[in-house]
Amino acid sequence: MLAMPARREGMEISQTDGQDHAVVSLPGGRYLRLGRDAALLLADLDGTRCREEVLAQWSAEVGEDSAVQLLEKLCALGLLEDPDGPPPVRERAFVYRKPLSFQFTLVRPRRLTGVLRVVGGVLARRPFPQVYLALLAAGAVAVAVGHRGLAHAVSTQVSLGTVFQVWAAMLAVGAVHELGHATALARFGGRPRRIGVMLFYLVPAFFCDVSAGWKLADRGQRVRVALSGVVVNAGVAAAAAIAAALSEGETAAFWWLLTCYNVISTVFNLLPFVKLDGYLALMGRVDVPFLRDKAIGDARGWLGRVLYGHPRDEKRLDRPWAVPFGLAAMAFPVAWMGFLLTRILIVPSILSWGIAGAVLWLLLVTVAAGRLLYTTARIAFPRRGQGLRASRGRRLLGLGVVAAAAGALLFAVPVDGAATAGYVVLDGRPVLAMPTSGGAVDAVHPGETVQLRSVGMIGRPVVATAVVDSPPSAPVQVPSAAFSAVKGGSGHTVAVLYRLREVHGHPLPGGGRATVDTGTTTLAGRLADTYLLPPLRLLTGLG
């Protein structure tokens, strides 16, 4: 224990009247919530008195045992100066946040706080809220009137210029989204700490550190700070829908895509299972810091008790929905990786990047599988001090049961097999085109059903069906644009061709995606065909 206890330099202690706790702001950007007595003791430690003098004074206030415990707690939390300990944590530009977020600070908007506070005050006054609600209503009407144009824009190819325009617009909207958080926080008296860019579950995005919102005593204000970003996205979506309804051609496609991407961004940000706006709003509303971590801890404890016989552990979150919420938060990273691979980085698009695409694909699969295995191991074998544990034999028995159930699910449950390809139109007839690099050439046989799809930035609806009518041809070059949502590409892809018969529907003249029904397989086979074999085929072919 330190001889002359003193609080670390650079921290701020915020105590609100009527509250039984205080919020401590640390130089490294973290916030801690302390009880009233602990916060008062921390504020009193200026390094001018020895430990015995401090304990003598505070023993009269809270009792000798409580005074000793409070001082030890402050020391354990690293809130006191320690000449022999590690140096104080400084604010760094690059920060890693668990479970999978890499943040790089671009701006520390301390000097902008006053300006943002004025802007927030103006936007909160009439007539701006009423204008915003009218904008949302007009946007909803525009979507209802122009829904056919919307469906066409998201499910057909667009020009490369439109793609870049949409990306640039979403980049600008992302920046304004974060400024929305900063403006709301400044309006309620807080100070945004950092604004920057990040990789969030391997997806690039902006971020704004509004952890100072914990210093707001009003829970409603915390919720409004958390949701002010999606207010921006919803407003942009409504305005874009109105512009799309008044436009035609490629211009309308741009506005409709901007509408959809902002709606998707709004929905994704509202998911409470990841540390985004919806989670921050929920955490601020229930007034429980580290809500996700506590719920995941309770979910792991429940699974450990059910599967491995661990003794009942003390609940970390006293809410009836803690375990279901924790289970959903645990499952999200793996589910997101699967969605990222199958709906965004789709075969054969990513494999057209060659060996780099195959390596990236396998890296994402490895991260998702590693996360799943790590979570399983943490449940079966919790670290010491992180929960009660059953005997080793009981845990091994539980692992055996889990492995047997997983094996039965993977190898005994039949699922429909499918192979992803494309199609091109030759001499007025659609022809199935299976890329040789990463494609499942050996999985396609005559007589199998094929769904011919349109290729869009978001939607891929079925436009026709057909049946495979021939074995594969010799490898030939086909336009790569047939596999892409971007029209007008000049590249080519090496593929084998299959004739098709019994074509029903309206195949697109420029070609598109195709899905081949390859019969029944096991879940393990389907997962391997979807996630492992395409990049491995490509790497093997290159090797």
Coordinates of C-alpha atoms in Angstrom, one line a residue:
M1 CA 0.0 0.0 0.0
L2 CA 1.3 3.5 -0.9
A3 CA 2.8 5.5 1.9
M4 CA 1.4 8.9 0.7
P5 CA -1.7 8.0 -1.4
A6 CA -2.6 10.5 -4.1
R7 CA -5.0 10.3 -7.0
R8 CA -3.5 10.1 -10.5
E9 CA -3.0 13.4 -12.4
G10 CA -5.4 14.2 -15.3
M11 CA -8.6 12.6 -13.9
E12 CA -11.9 14.3 -13.4
I13 CA -14.5 13.4 -10.8
S14 CA -18.1 14.3 -11.6
Q15 CA -20.7 14.1 -8.8
T16 CA -24.3 15.0 -9.5
D17 CA -26.6 16.1 -6.7
G18 CA -29.1 13.4 -5.7
Q19 CA -27.0 10.6 -7.1
D20 CA -25.4 7.9 -5.0
H21 CA -22.4 7.6 -7.4
A22 CA -19.8 9.6 -9.2
V23 CA -18.2 9.2 -12.6
V24 CA -14.4 9.3 -12.9
S25 CA -12.9 10.3 -16.2
L26 CA -9.4 8.8 -16.8
P27 CA -6.8 10.3 -19.1
G28 CA -6.8 7.2 -21.3
G29 CA -10.4 7.8 -22.3
R30 CA -12.1 5.4 -19.9
Y31 CA -14.9 6.2 -17.4
L32 CA -15.4 4.5 -14.1
R33 CA -18.5 4.7 -11.9
L34 CA -17.7 4.8 -8.2
G35 CA -19.9 4.9 -5.1
R36 CA -20.3 8.2 -3.3
D37 CA -17.9 7.3 -0.4
A38 CA -15.2 6.0 -2.8
A39 CA -15.5 9.1 -5.0
L40 CA -15.2 11.5 -2.0
L41 CA -12.2 9.6 -0.7
L42 CA -10.5 9.7 -4.1
A43 CA -11.1 13.5 -4.4
D44 CA -9.6 13.9 -0.9
L45 CA -6.3 12.1 -1.7
D46 CA -3.9 14.9 -2.7
G47 CA -0.6 13.2 -1.5
T48 CA -0.1 15.5 1.5
R49 CA -1.0 13.0 4.1
C50 CA 0.3 9.5 4.9
R51 CA -1.8 6.4 4.7
E52 CA -2.4 6.3 8.5
E53 CA -3.7 9.9 8.6
V54 CA -6.1 9.2 5.7
L55 CA -7.4 6.1 7.4
A56 CA -7.8 7.8 10.7
Q57 CA -9.9 10.6 9.2
W58 CA -12.0 8.2 7.1
S59 CA -12.5 5.6 9.8
A60 CA -14.4 8.2 11.7
E61 CA -16.6 8.7 8.5
V62 CA -17.3 5.2 7.3
G63 CA -15.7 2.8 9.8
E64 CA -12.2 1.4 10.0
D65 CA -12.9 -1.7 7.8
S66 CA -14.7 0.2 5.1
A67 CA -12.0 2.9 5.0
V68 CA -9.3 0.2 4.4
Q69 CA -11.4 -1.5 1.8
L70 CA -12.1 1.7 -0.1
L71 CA -8.4 2.7 -0.2
E72 CA -7.4 -0.8 -1.4
K73 CA -10.1 -0.7 -4.1
L74 CA -8.9 2.7 -5.4
C75 CA -5.3 1.3 -5.5
A76 CA -6.4 -1.9 -7.3
L77 CA -8.3 0.2 -9.9
G78 CA -5.1 2.1 -10.7
L79 CA -6.5 5.4 -9.6
L80 CA -3.6 6.3 -7.4
E81 CA -0.1 7.5 -8.2
D82 CA 2.4 4.6 -7.9
P83 CA 6.1 5.4 -8.4
D84 CA 6.9 1.7 -8.7
G85 CA 3.9 0.9 -11.0
P86 CA 3.4 1.3 -14.7
P87 CA 3.3 4.9 -16.1
P88 CA -0.1 6.6 -16.5
V89 CA -2.1 5.7 -19.5
R90 CA -2.1 8.5 -22.1
E91 CA -4.6 9.1 -24.8
R92 CA -3.5 7.2 -27.8
A93 CA -4.5 7.6 -31.4
F94 CA -4.9 3.9 -32.1
V95 CA -7.0 1.9 -29.7
Y96 CA -8.3 -1.7 -29.8
R97 CA -11.7 -2.4 -28.2
K98 CA -13.0 -5.9 -27.6
P99 CA -14.2 -8.0 -29.2
L100 CA -13.2 -6.9 -32.7
S101 CA -12.9 -3.1 -33.1
F102 CA -9.8 -1.1 -34.1
Q103 CA -10.2 2.6 -33.7
F104 CA -8.0 5.4 -35.0
T105 CA -8.6 8.9 -33.7
L106 CA -8.7 11.7 -36.2
V107 CA -10.1 14.6 -34.2
R108 CA -10.3 15.5 -30.5
P109 CA -13.2 18.0 -30.7
R110 CA -12.7 19.8 -27.4
R111 CA -12.5 23.2 -29.0
L112 CA -15.6 22.5 -31.0
T113 CA -17.7 21.7 -28.0
G114 CA -19.1 25.2 -27.6
V115 CA -20.0 25.4 -31.3
L116 CA -21.7 22.0 -31.2
R117 CA -23.6 23.0 -28.1
V118 CA -25.0 26.1 -29.9
V119 CA -25.9 24.1 -33.0
G120 CA -27.7 21.4 -30.8
G121 CA -29.7 24.1 -29.0
V122 CA -30.8 25.6 -32.3
L123 CA -31.8 22.3 -33.9
A124 CA -33.8 21.4 -30.8
R125 CA -36.0 24.5 -31.1
R126 CA -39.0 25.1 -33.4
P127 CA -39.5 24.6 -36.2
F128 CA -36.7 22.0 -36.8
P129 CA -38.2 19.0 -35.0
Q130 CA -41.5 19.6 -36.8
V131 CA -39.7 19.9 -40.2
Y132 CA -37.8 16.7 -39.5
L133 CA -41.0 14.7 -38.7
A134 CA -42.6 16.1 -41.9
L135 CA -39.5 14.9 -43.8
L136 CA -39.8 11.4 -42.5
A137 CA -43.5 11.3 -43.4
A138 CA -42.8 12.6 -46.9
G139 CA -40.0 10.0 -47.3
A140 CA -42.4 7.2 -46.3
V141 CA -44.9 8.4 -48.9
A142 CA -42.1 8.5 -51.6
V143 CA -41.1 4.9 -50.9
A144 CA -44.8 3.8 -51.1
V145 CA -45.2 5.6 -54.4
G146 CA -41.9 4.6 -56.0
H147 CA -41.5 1.0 -54.6
R148 CA -41.2 -0.5 -58.0
G149 CA -38.3 1.8 -58.9
L150 CA -36.7 1.0 -55.5
A151 CA -36.9 -2.7 -56.2
H152 CA -35.4 -2.3 -59.7
A153 CA -32.6 -0.1 -58.4
V154 CA -31.4 -2.4 -55.7
S155 CA -31.6 -5.6 -57.8
T156 CA -30.0 -4.6 -61.1
Q157 CA -26.6 -3.6 -62.2
V158 CA -25.5 0.0 -61.9
S159 CA -22.5 1.9 -63.3
L160 CA -19.1 2.1 -61.6
G161 CA -19.7 5.9 -61.3
T162 CA -22.9 5.4 -59.3
V163 CA -21.1 2.9 -57.0
F164 CA -18.4 5.5 -56.2
Q165 CA -21.0 8.2 -55.7
V166 CA -23.0 6.0 -53.2
W167 CA -19.8 5.2 -51.3
A168 CA -18.7 8.8 -51.2
A169 CA -22.2 9.9 -50.0
M170 CA -22.3 7.2 -47.3
L171 CA -18.8 8.3 -46.2
A172 CA -20.1 11.8 -45.7
V173 CA -23.3 10.6 -44.0
G174 CA -21.1 8.5 -41.6
A175 CA -19.2 11.6 -40.6
V176 CA -22.4 13.6 -40.0
H177 CA -23.8 10.6 -38.1
E178 CA -20.9 10.9 -35.6
L179 CA -21.2 14.7 -35.4
G180 CA -24.9 14.1 -34.5
H181 CA -23.7 12.2 -31.4
A182 CA -21.2 14.9 -30.6
T183 CA -23.8 17.6 -31.0
A184 CA -26.3 15.9 -28.8
L185 CA -23.7 15.3 -26.1
A186 CA -22.5 18.9 -26.2
R187 CA -26.1 20.2 -26.0
F188 CA -26.6 18.3 -22.7
G189 CA -23.4 19.6 -21.2
G190 CA -21.0 16.7 -22.1
R191 CA -17.8 16.8 -24.0
P192 CA -17.1 14.4 -26.9
R193 CA -13.6 13.0 -26.5
R194 CA -12.7 11.5 -29.9
I195 CA -13.9 11.2 -33.4
G196 CA -12.2 8.9 -35.9
V197 CA -12.3 5.9 -38.1
M198 CA -12.5 2.2 -37.2
L199 CA -12.7 -1.3 -38.4
F200 CA -15.8 -2.7 -36.6
Y201 CA -16.0 -6.5 -37.1
L202 CA -13.8 -5.9 -40.2
V203 CA -16.2 -3.3 -41.7
P204 CA -14.8 0.3 -42.0
A205 CA -16.8 3.0 -40.2
F206 CA -16.6 6.3 -38.3
F207 CA -16.9 6.5 -34.5
C208 CA -17.5 9.2 -31.9
D209 CA -16.5 8.6 -28.3
V210 CA -19.5 9.7 -26.3
S211 CA -18.6 7.7 -23.1
A212 CA -18.8 11.1 -21.3
G213 CA -22.6 10.6 -21.6
W214 CA -22.3 8.6 -18.3
K215 CA -21.8 11.9 -16.6
L216 CA -25.3 12.9 -17.6
A217 CA -27.7 12.3 -14.7
D218 CA -30.8 12.2 -16.9
R219 CA -31.2 8.7 -18.5
G220 CA -33.4 10.2 -21.2
Q221 CA -30.5 12.5 -22.3
R222 CA -28.2 9.5 -22.5
V223 CA -30.6 7.7 -24.8
R224 CA -31.0 10.8 -27.0
V225 CA -27.2 11.1 -27.3
A226 CA -27.0 7.4 -28.3
L227 CA -29.8 7.7 -30.9
S228 CA -28.8 11.0 -32.4
G229 CA -26.7 9.3 -35.0
V230 CA -29.5 7.2 -36.5
V231 CA -31.6 10.3 -36.5
V232 CA -29.2 11.6 -39.2
N233 CA -29.4 8.3 -41.1
A234 CA -33.2 8.3 -41.1
G235 CA -33.4 11.9 -42.2
V236 CA -31.0 11.2 -45.1
A237 CA -32.9 8.1 -46.1
A238 CA -36.2 10.1 -46.2
A239 CA -34.6 13.0 -48.2
A240 CA -33.0 10.5 -50.7
A241 CA -36.3 8.7 -51.2
I242 CA -38.0 12.0 -52.1
A243 CA -35.2 12.8 -54.5
A244 CA -35.4 9.3 -56.1
A245 CA -39.2 9.6 -56.6
L246 CA -38.5 12.8 -58.6
S247 CA -35.7 11.4 -60.7
E248 CA -35.2 8.8 -63.4
G249 CA -32.6 6.4 -64.7
E250 CA -29.2 6.2 -63.1
T251 CA -29.8 9.2 -61.0
A252 CA -32.9 7.6 -59.4
A253 CA -30.8 4.4 -58.8
F254 CA -28.3 6.5 -56.9
W255 CA -30.9 8.0 -54.7
W256 CA -32.7 4.7 -54.1
L257 CA -29.4 3.0 -53.1
L258 CA -28.6 5.8 -50.8
T259 CA -32.1 5.4 -49.2
C260 CA -31.6 1.7 -48.7
Y261 CA -28.1 1.9 -47.3
N262 CA -29.2 4.5 -44.8
V263 CA -32.1 2.3 -43.7
I264 CA -29.8 -0.6 -43.4
S265 CA -27.3 1.5 -41.4
T266 CA -30.2 2.6 -39.1
V267 CA -31.3 -0.9 -38.4
F268 CA -27.8 -2.2 -37.9
N269 CA -26.9 0.6 -35.5
L270 CA -30.1 -0.1 -33.5
L271 CA -29.1 -3.7 -32.8
P272 CA -28.4 -3.9 -29.0
F273 CA -26.2 -7.0 -29.2
V274 CA -23.1 -5.0 -30.4
K275 CA -21.6 -1.8 -29.0
L276 CA -23.4 0.5 -31.3
D277 CA -26.1 3.1 -30.9
G278 CA -28.9 0.7 -29.8
Y279 CA -26.7 -0.9 -27.2
L280 CA -25.6 2.5 -25.8
A281 CA -29.2 3.6 -25.7
L282 CA -30.2 0.4 -23.8
M283 CA -27.3 0.7 -21.4
G284 CA -28.1 4.3 -20.7
R285 CA -31.8 3.6 -20.2
V286 CA -31.3 0.7 -17.7
D287 CA -28.4 2.6 -16.0
V288 CA -26.0 -0.4 -15.9
P289 CA -22.4 0.1 -17.1
F290 CA -20.7 -2.8 -19.0
L291 CA -24.2 -4.2 -19.7
R292 CA -23.1 -6.5 -22.6
D293 CA -20.1 -7.9 -20.7
K294 CA -22.3 -8.7 -17.6
A295 CA -25.0 -10.3 -19.7
I296 CA -22.5 -12.4 -21.6
G297 CA -21.0 -13.5 -18.2
D298 CA -24.4 -14.6 -17.0
A299 CA -25.1 -16.4 -20.3
R300 CA -21.8 -18.3 -20.0
G301 CA -22.6 -19.2 -16.4
W302 CA -26.0 -20.5 -17.5
L303 CA -24.5 -22.6 -20.3
G304 CA -21.7 -23.8 -18.0
R305 CA -24.3 -24.9 -15.5
V306 CA -26.5 -26.6 -18.0
L307 CA -23.8 -28.2 -20.2
Y308 CA -20.9 -28.8 -17.8
G309 CA -22.4 -28.9 -14.3
H310 CA -20.7 -25.8 -13.0
P311 CA -22.2 -24.6 -9.7
R312 CA -24.5 -21.7 -9.8
D313 CA -22.6 -18.5 -9.9
E314 CA -23.6 -15.0 -8.6
K315 CA -25.6 -13.1 -11.2
R316 CA -23.8 -10.1 -12.7
L317 CA -26.9 -8.5 -14.2
D318 CA -30.2 -8.6 -12.2
R319 CA -32.5 -8.6 -15.2
P320 CA -34.9 -11.4 -16.4
W321 CA -33.6 -11.0 -19.9
A322 CA -29.9 -11.1 -19.1
V323 CA -29.3 -14.7 -20.3
P324 CA -31.1 -14.4 -23.6
F325 CA -29.5 -11.1 -24.3
G326 CA -26.1 -12.5 -23.4
L327 CA -26.6 -15.5 -25.7
A328 CA -27.6 -13.2 -28.6
A329 CA -24.5 -11.0 -27.9
M330 CA -22.3 -14.1 -27.9
A331 CA -23.7 -15.4 -31.2
F332 CA -23.6 -12.1 -33.1
P333 CA -19.8 -12.1 -34.1
V334 CA -20.0 -15.5 -35.7
A335 CA -23.4 -14.7 -37.4
W336 CA -22.0 -11.4 -38.7
M337 CA -18.9 -13.1 -40.2
G338 CA -21.1 -15.6 -42.0
F339 CA -23.3 -12.8 -43.3
L340 CA -20.2 -10.8 -44.4
L341 CA -18.9 -13.8 -46.4
T342 CA -22.1 -15.0 -48.0
R343 CA -24.0 -11.7 -48.6
I344 CA -21.2 -9.1 -49.0
L345 CA -17.9 -10.8 -50.0
I346 CA -19.7 -13.3 -52.2
V347 CA -18.2 -16.0 -54.3
P348 CA -17.1 -15.5 -57.0
S349 CA -16.7 -11.8 -56.5
I350 CA -14.0 -11.9 -53.8
L351 CA -12.3 -14.8 -55.4
S352 CA -11.9 -12.7 -58.6
W353 CA -9.2 -10.9 -56.5
G354 CA -7.1 -14.0 -56.9
I355 CA -4.9 -15.3 -54.1
A356 CA -5.4 -12.1 -52.1
G357 CA -9.2 -12.7 -52.1
A358 CA -8.8 -16.4 -51.1
V359 CA -6.4 -15.5 -48.2
L360 CA -8.8 -12.8 -47.0
W361 CA -11.7 -15.3 -47.2
L362 CA -9.9 -17.9 -45.2
L363 CA -8.8 -15.3 -42.7
L364 CA -12.4 -14.3 -42.0
V365 CA -13.5 -17.9 -41.7
T366 CA -10.6 -18.5 -39.3
V367 CA -11.6 -15.5 -37.1
A368 CA -15.2 -16.7 -37.0
A369 CA -14.3 -20.3 -36.2
G370 CA -11.7 -19.2 -33.6
R371 CA -14.3 -17.0 -31.9
L372 CA -16.7 -19.9 -31.7
L373 CA -14.1 -22.3 -30.3
Y374 CA -12.8 -19.7 -27.8
T375 CA -16.3 -19.1 -26.5
T376 CA -16.9 -22.8 -26.1
A377 CA -13.6 -23.2 -24.2
R378 CA -14.4 -20.3 -21.9
I379 CA -17.7 -21.8 -21.0
A380 CA -16.2 -25.3 -20.3
F381 CA -13.1 -24.0 -18.6
P382 CA -13.6 -20.6 -17.0
R383 CA -10.6 -18.8 -15.7
R384 CA -9.8 -18.9 -12.1
G385 CA -11.7 -16.2 -10.2
Q386 CA -14.3 -15.8 -13.0
G387 CA -16.8 -18.3 -11.8
L388 CA -17.2 -21.6 -10.0
R389 CA -16.1 -24.7 -11.8
A390 CA -17.3 -28.3 -11.8
S391 CA -14.9 -31.3 -11.6
R392 CA -12.7 -32.0 -14.6
G393 CA -14.5 -35.3 -15.2
R394 CA -17.9 -33.6 -15.3
R395 CA -16.6 -31.0 -17.7
L396 CA -15.1 -33.6 -20.0
L397 CA -18.4 -35.5 -20.0
G398 CA -20.1 -32.2 -20.9
L399 CA -17.7 -31.6 -23.7
G400 CA -18.3 -35.1 -25.0
V401 CA -22.0 -34.5 -25.1
V402 CA -21.6 -31.2 -26.8
A403 CA -19.2 -32.8 -29.4
A404 CA -21.6 -35.6 -30.0
A405 CA -24.5 -33.2 -30.5
A406 CA -22.4 -31.0 -32.8
G407 CA -21.3 -34.1 -34.8
A408 CA -24.9 -35.3 -35.2
L409 CA -26.0 -31.8 -36.3
L410 CA -23.1 -31.5 -38.8
F411 CA -23.1 -35.0 -40.3
A412 CA -26.6 -36.4 -39.8
V413 CA -28.9 -33.5 -40.6
P414 CA -29.7 -33.3 -44.3
V415 CA -29.7 -29.9 -46.0
D416 CA -30.2 -28.7 -49.6
G417 CA -26.9 -28.4 -51.4
A418 CA -26.2 -25.4 -53.6
A419 CA -23.4 -24.1 -55.9
T420 CA -22.9 -20.5 -56.8
A421 CA -22.1 -19.6 -60.4
G422 CA -23.2 -17.2 -63.0
Y423 CA -24.8 -17.2 -66.4
V424 CA -24.2 -15.5 -69.7
V425 CA -26.4 -15.3 -72.8
L426 CA -25.0 -16.8 -76.0
D427 CA -26.9 -16.8 -79.3
G428 CA -30.0 -15.7 -77.4
R429 CA -29.9 -18.5 -74.9
P430 CA -28.7 -18.5 -71.3
V431 CA -25.7 -20.7 -70.5
L432 CA -24.5 -21.6 -67.0
A433 CA -21.0 -20.4 -66.3
M434 CA -19.0 -21.9 -63.4
P435 CA -15.6 -20.2 -62.7
T436 CA -12.7 -22.6 -62.6
S437 CA -11.0 -20.6 -59.9
G438 CA -12.9 -21.5 -56.7
G439 CA -15.9 -22.8 -58.5
A440 CA -17.6 -26.1 -57.7
V441 CA -17.2 -27.5 -61.2
D442 CA -17.4 -31.1 -60.0
A443 CA -20.6 -30.5 -58.1
V444 CA -22.8 -29.6 -61.1
H445 CA -24.4 -32.4 -63.1
P446 CA -27.0 -32.7 -65.9
G447 CA -30.6 -32.7 -64.7
E448 CA -30.0 -30.3 -61.7
T449 CA -32.2 -27.3 -61.2
V450 CA -30.7 -23.8 -61.7
Q451 CA -32.1 -20.5 -60.5
L452 CA -31.0 -17.5 -62.7
R453 CA -30.8 -14.3 -60.7
S454 CA -30.5 -10.6 -61.3
V455 CA -27.4 -9.0 -59.8
G456 CA -27.8 -5.9 -57.8
M457 CA -26.0 -4.0 -55.1
I458 CA -28.5 -5.3 -52.5
G459 CA -31.0 -7.6 -54.0
R460 CA -30.6 -10.7 -56.1
P461 CA -34.1 -11.9 -57.1
V462 CA -34.8 -15.0 -59.2
V463 CA -35.7 -14.0 -62.8
A464 CA -35.8 -17.5 -64.4
T465 CA -35.4 -21.2 -63.7
A466 CA -33.7 -23.8 -65.9
V467 CA -32.2 -27.3 -65.9
V468 CA -28.6 -28.3 -66.6
D469 CA -28.5 -30.1 -69.9
S470 CA -24.9 -31.0 -70.5
P471 CA -21.5 -31.8 -68.9
P472 CA -19.0 -29.0 -68.5
S473 CA -17.3 -27.6 -71.6
A474 CA -13.7 -26.8 -71.9
P475 CA -12.6 -23.7 -70.0
V476 CA -13.4 -20.5 -71.9
Q477 CA -13.4 -16.8 -71.0
V478 CA -16.7 -15.1 -70.2
P479 CA -17.3 -11.4 -69.2
S480 CA -16.7 -10.8 -65.5
A481 CA -19.6 -8.3 -65.5
A482 CA -22.0 -11.2 -65.5
F483 CA -20.9 -12.0 -61.9
S484 CA -20.9 -8.4 -60.7
A485 CA -23.4 -5.8 -59.6
V486 CA -21.4 -3.2 -61.6
K487 CA -22.2 -3.0 -65.3
G488 CA -19.8 -2.2 -68.1
G489 CA -16.7 -4.0 -66.7
S490 CA -14.1 -5.0 -69.3
G491 CA -12.5 -8.0 -67.5
H492 CA -13.0 -11.7 -68.2
T493 CA -13.3 -14.8 -66.0
V494 CA -12.2 -18.3 -66.9
A495 CA -15.2 -20.6 -66.6
V496 CA -16.7 -23.9 -67.9
L497 CA -20.1 -23.7 -69.6
Y498 CA -23.2 -25.9 -69.2
R499 CA -26.1 -25.8 -71.7
L500 CA -29.5 -25.2 -70.1
R501 CA -33.0 -26.4 -71.0
E502 CA -36.5 -25.8 -69.8
V503 CA -35.8 -22.1 -69.3
H504 CA -38.8 -20.4 -67.7
G505 CA -38.8 -16.7 -67.0
H506 CA -36.9 -13.8 -68.3
P507 CA -33.1 -14.1 -68.1
L508 CA -31.3 -10.8 -68.3
P509 CA -29.5 -10.1 -71.6
G510 CA -26.3 -9.2 -69.8
G511 CA -26.3 -12.3 -67.6
G512 CA -26.2 -12.5 -63.8
R513 CA -25.8 -14.8 -60.9
A514 CA -26.9 -18.5 -60.8
T515 CA -27.6 -20.9 -58.0
V516 CA -27.5 -24.6 -58.8
D517 CA -29.5 -27.1 -56.6
T518 CA -26.9 -29.9 -56.2
G519 CA -29.2 -32.2 -54.2
T520 CA -29.1 -33.2 -50.6
T521 CA -26.0 -33.0 -48.5
T522 CA -25.0 -32.7 -44.8
L523 CA -24.7 -29.5 -42.9
A524 CA -20.9 -30.0 -42.7
G525 CA -20.8 -30.5 -46.5
R526 CA -22.8 -27.4 -47.1
L527 CA -20.6 -25.3 -44.8
A528 CA -17.5 -26.7 -46.4
D529 CA -18.8 -26.0 -49.9
T530 CA -19.8 -22.5 -48.9
Y531 CA -16.9 -21.3 -46.7
L532 CA -13.8 -23.6 -47.2
L533 CA -13.6 -25.3 -50.6
P534 CA -13.9 -22.2 -52.9
P535 CA -10.7 -20.5 -51.6
L536 CA -8.9 -23.8 -51.1
R537 CA -9.6 -24.7 -54.7
L538 CA -8.2 -21.4 -55.8
L539 CA -5.1 -21.7 -53.7
T540 CA -4.5 -25.3 -54.7
G541 CA -4.8 -24.3 -58.4
L542 CA -2.2 -21.6 -57.9
G543 CA 0.1 -23.8 -56.0

